[in-house]
Protein backbone atom coordinates (compact mmCIF):
# COMPACT_ATOMS: atom_id res chain seq x y z
CA UNK A 1 0.00 0.00 0.00
CA UNK A 2 1.58 3.29 -1.17
CA UNK A 3 -1.12 5.63 0.19
CA UNK A 4 -4.47 5.47 1.95
CA UNK A 5 -7.00 8.06 0.84
CA UNK A 6 -10.03 5.97 -0.18
CA UNK A 7 -11.28 2.41 -0.58
CA UNK A 8 -9.69 2.44 -4.04
CA UNK A 9 -6.27 2.20 -2.36
CA UNK A 10 -7.20 -1.20 -0.85
CA UNK A 11 -6.73 -4.32 -2.96
CA UNK A 12 -8.96 -6.51 -0.75
CA UNK A 13 -11.09 -4.93 1.96
CA UNK A 14 -11.96 -8.26 3.61
CA UNK A 15 -8.28 -9.01 4.10
CA UNK A 16 -7.67 -5.55 5.56
CA UNK A 17 -10.62 -5.93 7.96
CA UNK A 18 -9.34 -9.33 9.08
CA UNK A 19 -5.89 -7.86 9.59
CA UNK A 20 -7.35 -5.14 11.82
CA UNK A 21 -9.18 -7.80 13.85
CA UNK A 22 -5.94 -9.80 14.13
CA UNK A 23 -4.11 -6.71 15.37
CA UNK A 24 -6.86 -6.08 17.91
CA UNK A 25 -6.02 -9.46 19.46
CA UNK A 26 -2.25 -9.01 19.00
CA UNK A 27 -1.57 -5.25 19.13
CA UNK A 28 2.19 -5.51 19.82
CA UNK A 29 3.01 -8.46 17.56
CA UNK A 30 4.66 -6.25 14.92
CA UNK A 31 6.32 -3.73 17.24
CA UNK A 32 9.67 -4.13 15.46
CA UNK A 33 8.15 -3.22 12.10
CA UNK A 34 8.06 0.50 12.85
CA UNK A 35 11.39 0.73 14.65
CA UNK A 36 13.29 3.88 13.63
CA UNK A 37 10.36 4.99 11.45
CA UNK A 38 8.49 8.26 12.01
CA UNK A 39 4.83 9.07 11.47
CA UNK A 40 3.90 12.73 11.09
CA UNK A 41 0.32 13.70 11.90
CA UNK A 42 -0.64 17.08 10.43
CA UNK A 43 -3.94 18.63 11.45
CA UNK A 44 -5.56 21.66 9.89
CA UNK A 45 -8.77 20.96 11.83
CA UNK A 46 -9.73 19.62 15.29
CA UNK A 47 -9.48 15.95 16.18
CA UNK A 48 -9.95 13.64 19.14
CA UNK A 49 -10.39 10.03 17.96
CA UNK A 50 -8.35 10.34 14.77
CA UNK A 51 -5.39 11.93 16.51
CA UNK A 52 -5.29 9.63 19.53
CA UNK A 53 -6.13 6.38 17.77
CA UNK A 54 -3.65 6.91 14.93
CA UNK A 55 -0.93 7.91 17.36
CA UNK A 56 -1.64 4.82 19.48
CA UNK A 57 -1.64 2.63 16.35
CA UNK A 58 1.80 3.92 15.38
CA UNK A 59 3.17 3.39 18.88
CA UNK A 60 1.83 -0.19 18.85
CA UNK A 61 3.96 -0.72 15.75
CA UNK A 62 7.05 0.79 17.38
CA UNK A 63 7.02 4.04 15.40
CA UNK A 64 8.03 7.49 16.53
CA UNK A 65 5.19 10.02 16.18
CA UNK A 66 5.24 13.78 15.63
CA UNK A 67 2.01 15.79 15.76
CA UNK A 68 1.50 19.34 14.47
CA UNK A 69 -1.65 21.46 14.49
CA UNK A 70 -0.64 23.27 11.33
CA UNK A 71 -3.58 25.69 11.41
CA UNK A 72 -2.46 27.02 14.81
CA UNK A 73 1.28 26.33 14.94
CA UNK A 74 2.47 26.57 11.34
CA UNK A 75 2.95 29.27 8.76
CA UNK A 76 0.02 30.30 6.58
CA UNK A 77 0.25 28.06 3.51
CA UNK A 78 0.10 29.13 -0.11
CA UNK A 79 -1.30 26.45 -2.44
CA UNK A 80 -1.62 28.23 -5.78
CA UNK A 81 0.88 27.47 -8.53
CA UNK A 82 2.78 30.58 -9.64
CA UNK A 83 1.47 32.70 -6.78
CA UNK A 84 3.17 36.02 -6.06
CA UNK A 85 3.39 35.68 -2.30
CA UNK A 86 3.13 39.31 -1.28
CA UNK A 87 0.04 38.81 0.89
CA UNK A 88 -0.82 36.86 4.04
CA UNK A 89 0.62 33.47 3.04
CA UNK A 90 4.15 32.79 4.26
CA UNK A 91 5.17 29.34 3.00
CA UNK A 92 4.30 27.47 -0.17
CA UNK A 93 3.00 23.94 0.16
CA UNK A 94 5.75 22.80 -2.24
CA UNK A 95 8.38 23.49 0.43
CA UNK A 96 6.21 22.71 3.46
CA UNK A 97 5.15 19.25 2.25
CA UNK A 98 8.64 18.43 0.98
CA UNK A 99 10.21 19.37 4.32
CA UNK A 100 7.71 17.17 6.18
CA UNK A 101 8.71 14.38 3.82
CA UNK A 102 12.32 14.82 4.88
CA UNK A 103 11.41 14.45 8.57
CA UNK A 104 8.87 11.60 8.28
CA UNK A 105 8.46 8.18 6.67
CA UNK A 106 4.64 8.35 6.54
CA UNK A 107 2.50 11.50 6.72
CA UNK A 108 -1.12 11.75 7.86
CA UNK A 109 -3.13 14.81 6.79
CA UNK A 110 -6.47 16.15 8.04
CA UNK A 111 -8.10 19.02 6.18
CA UNK A 112 -11.85 19.68 6.08
CA UNK A 113 -13.69 21.23 3.12
CA UNK A 114 -14.64 24.90 3.18
CA UNK A 115 -18.16 24.08 1.87
CA UNK A 116 -18.08 27.15 -0.37
CA UNK A 117 -16.93 25.82 -3.76
CA UNK A 118 -17.93 22.25 -4.57
CA UNK A 119 -15.51 21.78 -7.44
CA UNK A 120 -12.61 23.03 -5.36
CA UNK A 121 -13.48 20.75 -2.45
CA UNK A 122 -14.18 17.67 -4.55
CA UNK A 123 -10.95 18.08 -6.51
CA UNK A 124 -9.13 17.40 -3.20
CA UNK A 125 -6.49 19.95 -4.15
CA UNK A 126 -4.75 20.16 -0.77
CA UNK A 127 -4.57 16.40 -0.22
CA UNK A 128 -3.32 15.90 -3.76
CA UNK A 129 -0.60 18.51 -3.27
CA UNK A 130 0.69 16.69 -0.19
CA UNK A 131 0.73 13.48 -2.24
CA UNK A 132 2.61 15.28 -5.05
CA UNK A 133 5.18 17.15 -2.99
CA UNK A 134 5.85 15.16 0.21
CA UNK A 135 7.55 12.27 -1.57
CA UNK A 136 6.40 9.73 1.06
CA UNK A 137 3.20 7.70 1.63
CA UNK A 138 0.18 9.81 2.63
CA UNK A 139 -2.67 8.70 4.91
CA UNK A 140 -5.90 10.68 4.88
CA UNK A 141 -7.00 11.58 8.40
CA UNK A 142 -10.19 13.00 6.79
CA UNK A 143 -10.22 15.07 3.66
CA UNK A 144 -12.71 17.26 1.84
CA UNK A 145 -14.68 14.27 0.52
CA UNK A 146 -13.79 11.15 2.53
CA UNK A 147 -12.85 9.75 5.93
CA UNK A 148 -11.39 6.31 5.07
CA UNK A 149 -9.92 5.43 8.48
CA UNK A 150 -13.37 5.96 10.02
CA UNK A 151 -15.04 3.86 7.34
CA UNK A 152 -12.56 1.02 7.78
CA UNK A 153 -13.20 1.03 11.54
CA UNK A 154 -16.94 1.03 10.84
CA UNK A 155 -16.61 -2.03 8.63
CA UNK A 156 -14.48 -3.74 11.27
CA UNK A 157 -17.23 -3.05 13.83
CA UNK A 158 -19.98 -4.36 11.56
CA UNK A 159 -17.92 -7.49 10.84
CA UNK A 160 -17.57 -8.11 14.58
CA UNK A 161 -21.23 -7.56 15.38
CA UNK A 162 -23.13 -8.78 12.32
CA UNK A 163 -25.71 -11.55 12.80
CA UNK A 164 -24.47 -15.00 11.87
CA UNK A 165 -25.53 -16.58 8.61
CA UNK A 166 -27.06 -13.57 6.87
CA UNK A 167 -26.15 -10.57 4.78
CA UNK A 168 -26.76 -7.63 7.11
CA UNK A 169 -28.98 -4.73 6.16
CA UNK A 170 -27.10 -1.49 6.85
CA UNK A 171 -28.94 1.83 6.80
CA UNK A 172 -27.19 5.18 6.56
CA UNK A 173 -29.65 7.77 7.81
CA UNK A 174 -29.33 11.53 7.68
CA UNK A 175 -29.80 13.30 11.02
CA UNK A 176 -30.41 16.91 12.02
CA UNK A 177 -27.59 19.25 13.07
CA UNK A 178 -27.16 22.86 14.17
CA UNK A 179 -24.78 23.83 11.35
CA UNK A 180 -23.64 22.72 7.88
CA UNK A 181 -21.56 19.53 8.05
CA UNK A 182 -19.40 18.11 5.22
CA UNK A 183 -20.43 15.01 3.30
CA UNK A 184 -17.06 13.29 4.01
CA UNK A 185 -18.16 10.62 6.50
CA UNK A 186 -21.38 9.81 4.63
CA UNK A 187 -19.56 9.64 1.29
CA UNK A 188 -16.89 7.39 2.68
CA UNK A 189 -19.25 5.11 4.57
CA UNK A 190 -21.40 4.64 1.45
CA UNK A 191 -18.31 3.98 -0.66
CA UNK A 192 -16.91 1.32 1.70
CA UNK A 193 -20.26 -0.36 2.34
CA UNK A 194 -20.83 -0.45 -1.40
CA UNK A 195 -17.76 -2.69 -1.65
CA UNK A 196 -18.69 -4.86 1.34
CA UNK A 197 -21.03 -7.83 1.61
CA UNK A 198 -23.98 -5.86 3.00
CA UNK A 199 -27.34 -4.57 1.81
CA UNK A 200 -26.92 -0.78 1.91
CA UNK A 201 -29.84 1.63 2.14
CA UNK A 202 -29.39 5.41 2.38
CA UNK A 203 -32.20 7.62 3.60
CA UNK A 204 -32.36 11.41 3.79
CA UNK A 205 -34.75 14.31 3.24
CA UNK A 206 -35.23 15.68 -0.26
CA UNK A 207 -32.26 17.70 -1.48
CA UNK A 208 -29.62 15.76 0.44
CA UNK A 209 -28.58 13.27 -2.24
CA UNK A 210 -24.88 12.42 -2.07
CA UNK A 211 -22.72 12.45 -5.20
CA UNK A 212 -23.66 9.49 -7.38
CA UNK A 213 -20.09 8.15 -7.40
CA UNK A 214 -20.56 7.16 -3.75
CA UNK A 215 -24.06 5.66 -3.90
CA UNK A 216 -23.97 3.39 -6.97
CA UNK A 217 -24.38 0.22 -4.90
CA UNK A 218 -27.04 1.57 -2.55
CA UNK A 219 -30.80 1.88 -2.46
CA UNK A 220 -31.68 5.52 -1.78
CA UNK A 221 -35.00 6.70 -0.33
CA UNK A 222 -36.49 9.75 1.38
CA UNK A 223 -38.79 7.51 3.46
CA UNK A 224 -36.84 6.94 6.69
CA UNK A 225 -39.39 4.62 8.28
CA UNK A 226 -39.39 2.35 5.23
CA UNK A 227 -35.58 2.37 5.14
CA UNK A 228 -35.31 1.38 8.79
CA UNK A 229 -37.56 -1.66 8.43
CA UNK A 230 -35.61 -4.84 9.34
CA UNK A 231 -32.28 -3.00 9.55
CA UNK A 232 -29.45 -4.77 11.39
CA UNK A 233 -27.27 -1.65 11.63
CA UNK A 234 -28.24 2.02 11.55
CA UNK A 235 -25.49 4.54 10.90
CA UNK A 236 -26.53 8.03 11.93
CA UNK A 237 -24.85 11.07 10.35
CA UNK A 238 -25.69 14.58 9.30
CA UNK A 239 -24.44 16.11 6.08
CA UNK A 240 -25.16 19.35 4.26
CA UNK A 241 -26.53 19.43 0.74
CA UNK A 242 -24.30 18.33 -2.12
CA UNK A 243 -26.66 19.65 -4.79
CA UNK A 244 -27.21 23.06 -3.15
CA UNK A 245 -23.66 22.83 -1.93
CA UNK A 246 -22.97 23.33 1.75
CA UNK A 247 -26.49 24.49 2.55
CA UNK A 248 -28.86 23.35 5.30
CA UNK A 249 -32.22 22.79 3.59
CA UNK A 250 -34.35 21.65 6.53
CA UNK A 251 -34.28 21.60 10.31
CA UNK A 252 -34.96 17.88 10.04
CA UNK A 253 -37.93 17.61 12.37
CA UNK A 254 -38.76 13.95 12.92
CA UNK A 255 -35.43 12.60 11.61
CA UNK A 256 -33.58 12.12 14.93
CA UNK A 257 -33.09 8.46 15.84
CA UNK A 258 -34.81 7.40 19.06
CA UNK A 259 -36.24 4.20 20.51
CA UNK A 260 -39.53 4.65 18.67
CA UNK A 261 -37.67 4.54 15.36
CA UNK A 262 -35.42 1.76 16.61
CA UNK A 263 -38.53 -0.39 17.06
CA UNK A 264 -38.93 -0.42 13.26
CA UNK A 265 -35.61 -2.25 12.89
CA UNK A 266 -34.38 -5.76 13.55
CA UNK A 267 -33.19 -4.60 16.98
CA UNK A 268 -30.46 -2.77 15.07
CA UNK A 269 -27.12 -1.73 16.44
CA UNK A 270 -26.73 2.04 16.14
CA UNK A 271 -23.52 3.66 14.95
CA UNK A 272 -22.12 7.19 14.82
CA UNK A 273 -18.59 8.39 14.09
CA UNK A 274 -18.58 10.92 16.98
CA UNK A 275 -18.61 13.66 18.11
CA UNK A 276 -22.39 13.53 18.35
CA UNK A 277 -24.88 16.24 19.29
CA UNK A 278 -27.02 14.49 21.91
CA UNK A 279 -30.77 14.91 21.47
CA UNK A 280 -30.21 16.58 18.10
CA UNK A 281 -28.68 13.79 16.01
CA UNK A 282 -29.23 10.91 18.43
CA UNK A 283 -31.32 10.58 21.57
CA UNK A 284 -29.87 9.91 24.99
CA UNK A 285 -31.91 6.73 25.21
CA UNK A 286 -30.08 5.23 22.24
CA UNK A 287 -26.60 6.52 23.07
CA UNK A 288 -26.86 5.26 26.64
CA UNK A 289 -28.63 2.04 25.68
CA UNK A 290 -27.47 -1.44 24.77
CA UNK A 291 -27.90 -0.93 21.00
CA UNK A 292 -25.24 1.76 20.75
CA UNK A 293 -21.92 0.80 19.15
CA UNK A 294 -20.30 4.24 19.23
CA UNK A 295 -17.62 3.30 21.78
CA UNK A 296 -16.77 0.05 20.00
CA UNK A 297 -16.38 2.04 16.77
CA UNK A 298 -14.07 4.48 18.48
CA UNK A 299 -11.99 1.65 19.92
CA UNK A 300 -11.68 0.02 16.51
CA UNK A 301 -10.22 3.22 15.09
CA UNK A 302 -6.87 2.18 16.60
CA UNK A 303 -6.77 -1.19 14.87
CA UNK A 304 -8.03 0.16 11.56
CA UNK A 305 -5.22 2.70 11.57
CA UNK A 306 -2.73 0.07 12.71
CA UNK A 307 -3.65 -2.23 9.82
CA UNK A 308 -3.15 0.60 7.33
CA UNK A 309 0.17 1.71 8.82
CA UNK A 310 1.38 -1.90 8.92
CA UNK A 311 0.60 -2.35 5.22
CA UNK A 312 2.49 0.84 4.35
CA UNK A 313 5.47 0.02 6.58
CA UNK A 314 5.81 -3.32 4.82
CA UNK A 315 6.47 -1.46 1.55
CA UNK A 316 9.14 0.91 2.89
Tab-separated table of C-alpha atoms in Angstrom:
chain	number	residue	atom	x	y	z
A	1	UNK	CA	0.000	0.000	0.000
A	2	UNK	CA	1.579	3.287	-1.169
A	3	UNK	CA	-1.118	5.626	0.191
A	4	UNK	CA	-4.470	5.470	1.953
A	5	UNK	CA	-6.999	8.058	0.845
A	6	UNK	CA	-10.033	5.968	-0.180
A	7	UNK	CA	-11.277	2.414	-0.575
A	8	UNK	CA	-9.685	2.435	-4.039
A	9	UNK	CA	-6.274	2.195	-2.357
A	10	UNK	CA	-7.199	-1.196	-0.850
A	11	UNK	CA	-6.725	-4.321	-2.958
A	12	UNK	CA	-8.957	-6.508	-0.751
A	13	UNK	CA	-11.094	-4.927	1.961
A	14	UNK	CA	-11.964	-8.255	3.606
A	15	UNK	CA	-8.275	-9.012	4.103
A	16	UNK	CA	-7.669	-5.549	5.556
A	17	UNK	CA	-10.621	-5.929	7.956
A	18	UNK	CA	-9.344	-9.329	9.079
A	19	UNK	CA	-5.886	-7.857	9.590
A	20	UNK	CA	-7.349	-5.140	11.815
A	21	UNK	CA	-9.178	-7.796	13.853
A	22	UNK	CA	-5.945	-9.803	14.134
A	23	UNK	CA	-4.112	-6.710	15.373
A	24	UNK	CA	-6.859	-6.080	17.908
A	25	UNK	CA	-6.019	-9.456	19.458
A	26	UNK	CA	-2.251	-9.008	19.001
A	27	UNK	CA	-1.569	-5.250	19.130
A	28	UNK	CA	2.189	-5.512	19.818
A	29	UNK	CA	3.013	-8.460	17.558
A	30	UNK	CA	4.662	-6.248	14.920
A	31	UNK	CA	6.325	-3.735	17.237
A	32	UNK	CA	9.670	-4.128	15.462
A	33	UNK	CA	8.148	-3.220	12.100
A	34	UNK	CA	8.058	0.505	12.852
A	35	UNK	CA	11.390	0.727	14.648
A	36	UNK	CA	13.293	3.880	13.626
A	37	UNK	CA	10.358	4.991	11.447
A	38	UNK	CA	8.494	8.259	12.007
A	39	UNK	CA	4.831	9.070	11.468
A	40	UNK	CA	3.905	12.732	11.092
A	41	UNK	CA	0.315	13.699	11.900
A	42	UNK	CA	-0.639	17.076	10.428
A	43	UNK	CA	-3.942	18.630	11.454
A	44	UNK	CA	-5.557	21.665	9.889
A	45	UNK	CA	-8.768	20.957	11.834
A	46	UNK	CA	-9.735	19.624	15.291
A	47	UNK	CA	-9.476	15.950	16.184
A	48	UNK	CA	-9.947	13.638	19.145
A	49	UNK	CA	-10.394	10.025	17.961
A	50	UNK	CA	-8.349	10.342	14.768
A	51	UNK	CA	-5.389	11.928	16.514
A	52	UNK	CA	-5.287	9.629	19.534
A	53	UNK	CA	-6.132	6.379	17.767
A	54	UNK	CA	-3.648	6.908	14.932
A	55	UNK	CA	-0.927	7.908	17.364
A	56	UNK	CA	-1.638	4.819	19.484
A	57	UNK	CA	-1.642	2.629	16.354
A	58	UNK	CA	1.796	3.921	15.376
A	59	UNK	CA	3.173	3.387	18.885
A	60	UNK	CA	1.827	-0.188	18.851
A	61	UNK	CA	3.963	-0.723	15.748
A	62	UNK	CA	7.052	0.789	17.379
A	63	UNK	CA	7.016	4.038	15.404
A	64	UNK	CA	8.030	7.494	16.528
A	65	UNK	CA	5.192	10.018	16.182
A	66	UNK	CA	5.243	13.784	15.633
A	67	UNK	CA	2.013	15.795	15.756
A	68	UNK	CA	1.497	19.335	14.472
A	69	UNK	CA	-1.650	21.464	14.492
A	70	UNK	CA	-0.643	23.272	11.335
A	71	UNK	CA	-3.580	25.686	11.407
A	72	UNK	CA	-2.464	27.018	14.806
A	73	UNK	CA	1.279	26.329	14.939
A	74	UNK	CA	2.469	26.570	11.341
A	75	UNK	CA	2.947	29.268	8.763
A	76	UNK	CA	0.023	30.296	6.577
A	77	UNK	CA	0.254	28.060	3.506
A	78	UNK	CA	0.099	29.129	-0.113
A	79	UNK	CA	-1.297	26.453	-2.439
A	80	UNK	CA	-1.619	28.234	-5.783
A	81	UNK	CA	0.879	27.471	-8.530
A	82	UNK	CA	2.775	30.581	-9.638
A	83	UNK	CA	1.466	32.700	-6.781
A	84	UNK	CA	3.166	36.019	-6.059
A	85	UNK	CA	3.394	35.683	-2.296
A	86	UNK	CA	3.126	39.307	-1.276
A	87	UNK	CA	0.042	38.815	0.888
A	88	UNK	CA	-0.820	36.864	4.037
A	89	UNK	CA	0.619	33.467	3.040
A	90	UNK	CA	4.146	32.794	4.265
A	91	UNK	CA	5.168	29.345	3.000
A	92	UNK	CA	4.297	27.473	-0.169
A	93	UNK	CA	3.002	23.937	0.156
A	94	UNK	CA	5.749	22.803	-2.241
A	95	UNK	CA	8.379	23.493	0.426
A	96	UNK	CA	6.213	22.708	3.457
A	97	UNK	CA	5.153	19.252	2.254
A	98	UNK	CA	8.642	18.432	0.982
A	99	UNK	CA	10.213	19.369	4.321
A	100	UNK	CA	7.709	17.173	6.178
A	101	UNK	CA	8.708	14.378	3.825
A	102	UNK	CA	12.322	14.818	4.878
A	103	UNK	CA	11.410	14.448	8.568
A	104	UNK	CA	8.872	11.601	8.284
A	105	UNK	CA	8.457	8.183	6.673
A	106	UNK	CA	4.643	8.351	6.545
A	107	UNK	CA	2.499	11.495	6.716
A	108	UNK	CA	-1.119	11.749	7.861
A	109	UNK	CA	-3.132	14.809	6.788
A	110	UNK	CA	-6.474	16.152	8.042
A	111	UNK	CA	-8.101	19.019	6.176
A	112	UNK	CA	-11.851	19.681	6.084
A	113	UNK	CA	-13.685	21.229	3.117
A	114	UNK	CA	-14.640	24.904	3.185
A	115	UNK	CA	-18.156	24.082	1.871
A	116	UNK	CA	-18.080	27.150	-0.375
A	117	UNK	CA	-16.933	25.818	-3.758
A	118	UNK	CA	-17.935	22.253	-4.568
A	119	UNK	CA	-15.513	21.781	-7.439
A	120	UNK	CA	-12.607	23.031	-5.357
A	121	UNK	CA	-13.484	20.750	-2.446
A	122	UNK	CA	-14.184	17.669	-4.549
A	123	UNK	CA	-10.948	18.076	-6.511
A	124	UNK	CA	-9.129	17.400	-3.203
A	125	UNK	CA	-6.486	19.953	-4.147
A	126	UNK	CA	-4.751	20.163	-0.770
A	127	UNK	CA	-4.575	16.395	-0.222
A	128	UNK	CA	-3.316	15.899	-3.758
A	129	UNK	CA	-0.602	18.511	-3.268
A	130	UNK	CA	0.690	16.695	-0.192
A	131	UNK	CA	0.734	13.481	-2.241
A	132	UNK	CA	2.607	15.278	-5.051
A	133	UNK	CA	5.185	17.149	-2.990
A	134	UNK	CA	5.855	15.163	0.212
A	135	UNK	CA	7.552	12.273	-1.569
A	136	UNK	CA	6.396	9.732	1.055
A	137	UNK	CA	3.201	7.705	1.630
A	138	UNK	CA	0.180	9.812	2.633
A	139	UNK	CA	-2.667	8.700	4.906
A	140	UNK	CA	-5.901	10.683	4.879
A	141	UNK	CA	-7.000	11.577	8.404
A	142	UNK	CA	-10.190	13.001	6.790
A	143	UNK	CA	-10.217	15.073	3.659
A	144	UNK	CA	-12.708	17.256	1.835
A	145	UNK	CA	-14.683	14.274	0.517
A	146	UNK	CA	-13.788	11.148	2.527
A	147	UNK	CA	-12.848	9.745	5.934
A	148	UNK	CA	-11.390	6.314	5.068
A	149	UNK	CA	-9.924	5.434	8.484
A	150	UNK	CA	-13.367	5.963	10.021
A	151	UNK	CA	-15.038	3.857	7.340
A	152	UNK	CA	-12.562	1.019	7.779
A	153	UNK	CA	-13.198	1.034	11.539
A	154	UNK	CA	-16.945	1.033	10.839
A	155	UNK	CA	-16.608	-2.031	8.627
A	156	UNK	CA	-14.479	-3.741	11.272
A	157	UNK	CA	-17.227	-3.051	13.826
A	158	UNK	CA	-19.981	-4.365	11.559
A	159	UNK	CA	-17.919	-7.488	10.839
A	160	UNK	CA	-17.566	-8.113	14.578
A	161	UNK	CA	-21.226	-7.556	15.382
A	162	UNK	CA	-23.134	-8.778	12.322
A	163	UNK	CA	-25.715	-11.553	12.800
A	164	UNK	CA	-24.466	-15.001	11.867
A	165	UNK	CA	-25.525	-16.580	8.613
A	166	UNK	CA	-27.059	-13.566	6.875
A	167	UNK	CA	-26.148	-10.575	4.781
A	168	UNK	CA	-26.764	-7.630	7.115
A	169	UNK	CA	-28.982	-4.726	6.160
A	170	UNK	CA	-27.105	-1.491	6.850
A	171	UNK	CA	-28.945	1.834	6.802
A	172	UNK	CA	-27.186	5.178	6.564
A	173	UNK	CA	-29.646	7.771	7.809
A	174	UNK	CA	-29.335	11.527	7.684
A	175	UNK	CA	-29.799	13.296	11.022
A	176	UNK	CA	-30.410	16.908	12.024
A	177	UNK	CA	-27.588	19.251	13.072
A	178	UNK	CA	-27.158	22.861	14.170
A	179	UNK	CA	-24.776	23.827	11.348
A	180	UNK	CA	-23.644	22.719	7.879
A	181	UNK	CA	-21.558	19.533	8.050
A	182	UNK	CA	-19.399	18.113	5.219
A	183	UNK	CA	-20.434	15.008	3.295
A	184	UNK	CA	-17.061	13.289	4.011
A	185	UNK	CA	-18.162	10.622	6.500
A	186	UNK	CA	-21.376	9.814	4.634
A	187	UNK	CA	-19.557	9.643	1.287
A	188	UNK	CA	-16.885	7.388	2.683
A	189	UNK	CA	-19.254	5.108	4.567
A	190	UNK	CA	-21.397	4.640	1.454
A	191	UNK	CA	-18.312	3.979	-0.657
A	192	UNK	CA	-16.913	1.318	1.698
A	193	UNK	CA	-20.260	-0.361	2.344
A	194	UNK	CA	-20.826	-0.450	-1.400
A	195	UNK	CA	-17.760	-2.688	-1.652
A	196	UNK	CA	-18.694	-4.863	1.344
A	197	UNK	CA	-21.034	-7.827	1.610
A	198	UNK	CA	-23.981	-5.863	3.003
A	199	UNK	CA	-27.337	-4.571	1.811
A	200	UNK	CA	-26.915	-0.782	1.907
A	201	UNK	CA	-29.841	1.632	2.138
A	202	UNK	CA	-29.387	5.411	2.376
A	203	UNK	CA	-32.198	7.622	3.605
A	204	UNK	CA	-32.361	11.414	3.793
A	205	UNK	CA	-34.747	14.313	3.239
A	206	UNK	CA	-35.229	15.679	-0.263
A	207	UNK	CA	-32.259	17.700	-1.479
A	208	UNK	CA	-29.623	15.760	0.439
A	209	UNK	CA	-28.579	13.266	-2.244
A	210	UNK	CA	-24.884	12.416	-2.073
A	211	UNK	CA	-22.722	12.454	-5.195
A	212	UNK	CA	-23.655	9.488	-7.385
A	213	UNK	CA	-20.089	8.151	-7.402
A	214	UNK	CA	-20.557	7.162	-3.749
A	215	UNK	CA	-24.055	5.655	-3.905
A	216	UNK	CA	-23.975	3.392	-6.971
A	217	UNK	CA	-24.379	0.219	-4.899
A	218	UNK	CA	-27.038	1.573	-2.550
A	219	UNK	CA	-30.804	1.879	-2.458
A	220	UNK	CA	-31.685	5.520	-1.781
A	221	UNK	CA	-34.997	6.701	-0.330
A	222	UNK	CA	-36.495	9.745	1.381
A	223	UNK	CA	-38.786	7.505	3.465
A	224	UNK	CA	-36.838	6.941	6.693
A	225	UNK	CA	-39.393	4.620	8.285
A	226	UNK	CA	-39.389	2.350	5.234
A	227	UNK	CA	-35.576	2.370	5.140
A	228	UNK	CA	-35.307	1.382	8.793
A	229	UNK	CA	-37.560	-1.659	8.433
A	230	UNK	CA	-35.613	-4.841	9.339
A	231	UNK	CA	-32.282	-2.999	9.547
A	232	UNK	CA	-29.455	-4.768	11.387
A	233	UNK	CA	-27.270	-1.648	11.631
A	234	UNK	CA	-28.242	2.021	11.549
A	235	UNK	CA	-25.488	4.537	10.900
A	236	UNK	CA	-26.533	8.028	11.926
A	237	UNK	CA	-24.852	11.066	10.353
A	238	UNK	CA	-25.688	14.578	9.301
A	239	UNK	CA	-24.444	16.106	6.082
A	240	UNK	CA	-25.156	19.345	4.255
A	241	UNK	CA	-26.530	19.433	0.739
A	242	UNK	CA	-24.296	18.332	-2.122
A	243	UNK	CA	-26.658	19.652	-4.786
A	244	UNK	CA	-27.214	23.062	-3.154
A	245	UNK	CA	-23.663	22.828	-1.932
A	246	UNK	CA	-22.967	23.331	1.747
A	247	UNK	CA	-26.495	24.486	2.549
A	248	UNK	CA	-28.863	23.346	5.304
A	249	UNK	CA	-32.221	22.790	3.592
A	250	UNK	CA	-34.349	21.645	6.529
A	251	UNK	CA	-34.275	21.601	10.308
A	252	UNK	CA	-34.959	17.881	10.045
A	253	UNK	CA	-37.929	17.606	12.370
A	254	UNK	CA	-38.757	13.946	12.924
A	255	UNK	CA	-35.429	12.598	11.609
A	256	UNK	CA	-33.582	12.124	14.929
A	257	UNK	CA	-33.089	8.462	15.837
A	258	UNK	CA	-34.813	7.396	19.057
A	259	UNK	CA	-36.238	4.204	20.509
A	260	UNK	CA	-39.529	4.646	18.670
A	261	UNK	CA	-37.672	4.537	15.356
A	262	UNK	CA	-35.419	1.758	16.605
A	263	UNK	CA	-38.533	-0.391	17.060
A	264	UNK	CA	-38.929	-0.422	13.262
A	265	UNK	CA	-35.614	-2.250	12.887
A	266	UNK	CA	-34.381	-5.761	13.548
A	267	UNK	CA	-33.187	-4.602	16.980
A	268	UNK	CA	-30.462	-2.770	15.068
A	269	UNK	CA	-27.124	-1.733	16.437
A	270	UNK	CA	-26.732	2.038	16.136
A	271	UNK	CA	-23.522	3.664	14.955
A	272	UNK	CA	-22.119	7.194	14.819
A	273	UNK	CA	-18.592	8.390	14.091
A	274	UNK	CA	-18.583	10.920	16.981
A	275	UNK	CA	-18.609	13.657	18.107
A	276	UNK	CA	-22.391	13.530	18.351
A	277	UNK	CA	-24.883	16.241	19.293
A	278	UNK	CA	-27.017	14.486	21.907
A	279	UNK	CA	-30.767	14.909	21.468
A	280	UNK	CA	-30.211	16.576	18.101
A	281	UNK	CA	-28.681	13.791	16.010
A	282	UNK	CA	-29.232	10.914	18.426
A	283	UNK	CA	-31.323	10.583	21.567
A	284	UNK	CA	-29.868	9.912	24.989
A	285	UNK	CA	-31.907	6.728	25.212
A	286	UNK	CA	-30.076	5.233	22.244
A	287	UNK	CA	-26.602	6.525	23.070
A	288	UNK	CA	-26.861	5.259	26.638
A	289	UNK	CA	-28.635	2.038	25.680
A	290	UNK	CA	-27.467	-1.441	24.770
A	291	UNK	CA	-27.903	-0.930	21.001
A	292	UNK	CA	-25.239	1.757	20.751
A	293	UNK	CA	-21.917	0.799	19.151
A	294	UNK	CA	-20.300	4.238	19.231
A	295	UNK	CA	-17.624	3.299	21.785
A	296	UNK	CA	-16.772	0.055	19.998
A	297	UNK	CA	-16.385	2.038	16.768
A	298	UNK	CA	-14.070	4.485	18.483
A	299	UNK	CA	-11.995	1.650	19.921
A	300	UNK	CA	-11.684	0.022	16.511
A	301	UNK	CA	-10.225	3.220	15.089
A	302	UNK	CA	-6.872	2.182	16.599
A	303	UNK	CA	-6.769	-1.194	14.875
A	304	UNK	CA	-8.028	0.156	11.562
A	305	UNK	CA	-5.217	2.699	11.570
A	306	UNK	CA	-2.735	0.070	12.708
A	307	UNK	CA	-3.652	-2.235	9.817
A	308	UNK	CA	-3.149	0.603	7.332
A	309	UNK	CA	0.170	1.707	8.824
A	310	UNK	CA	1.384	-1.899	8.917
A	311	UNK	CA	0.599	-2.346	5.223
A	312	UNK	CA	2.488	0.841	4.346
A	313	UNK	CA	5.472	0.018	6.580
A	314	UNK	CA	5.806	-3.323	4.819
A	315	UNK	CA	6.469	-1.463	1.550
A	316	UNK	CA	9.142	0.907	2.893
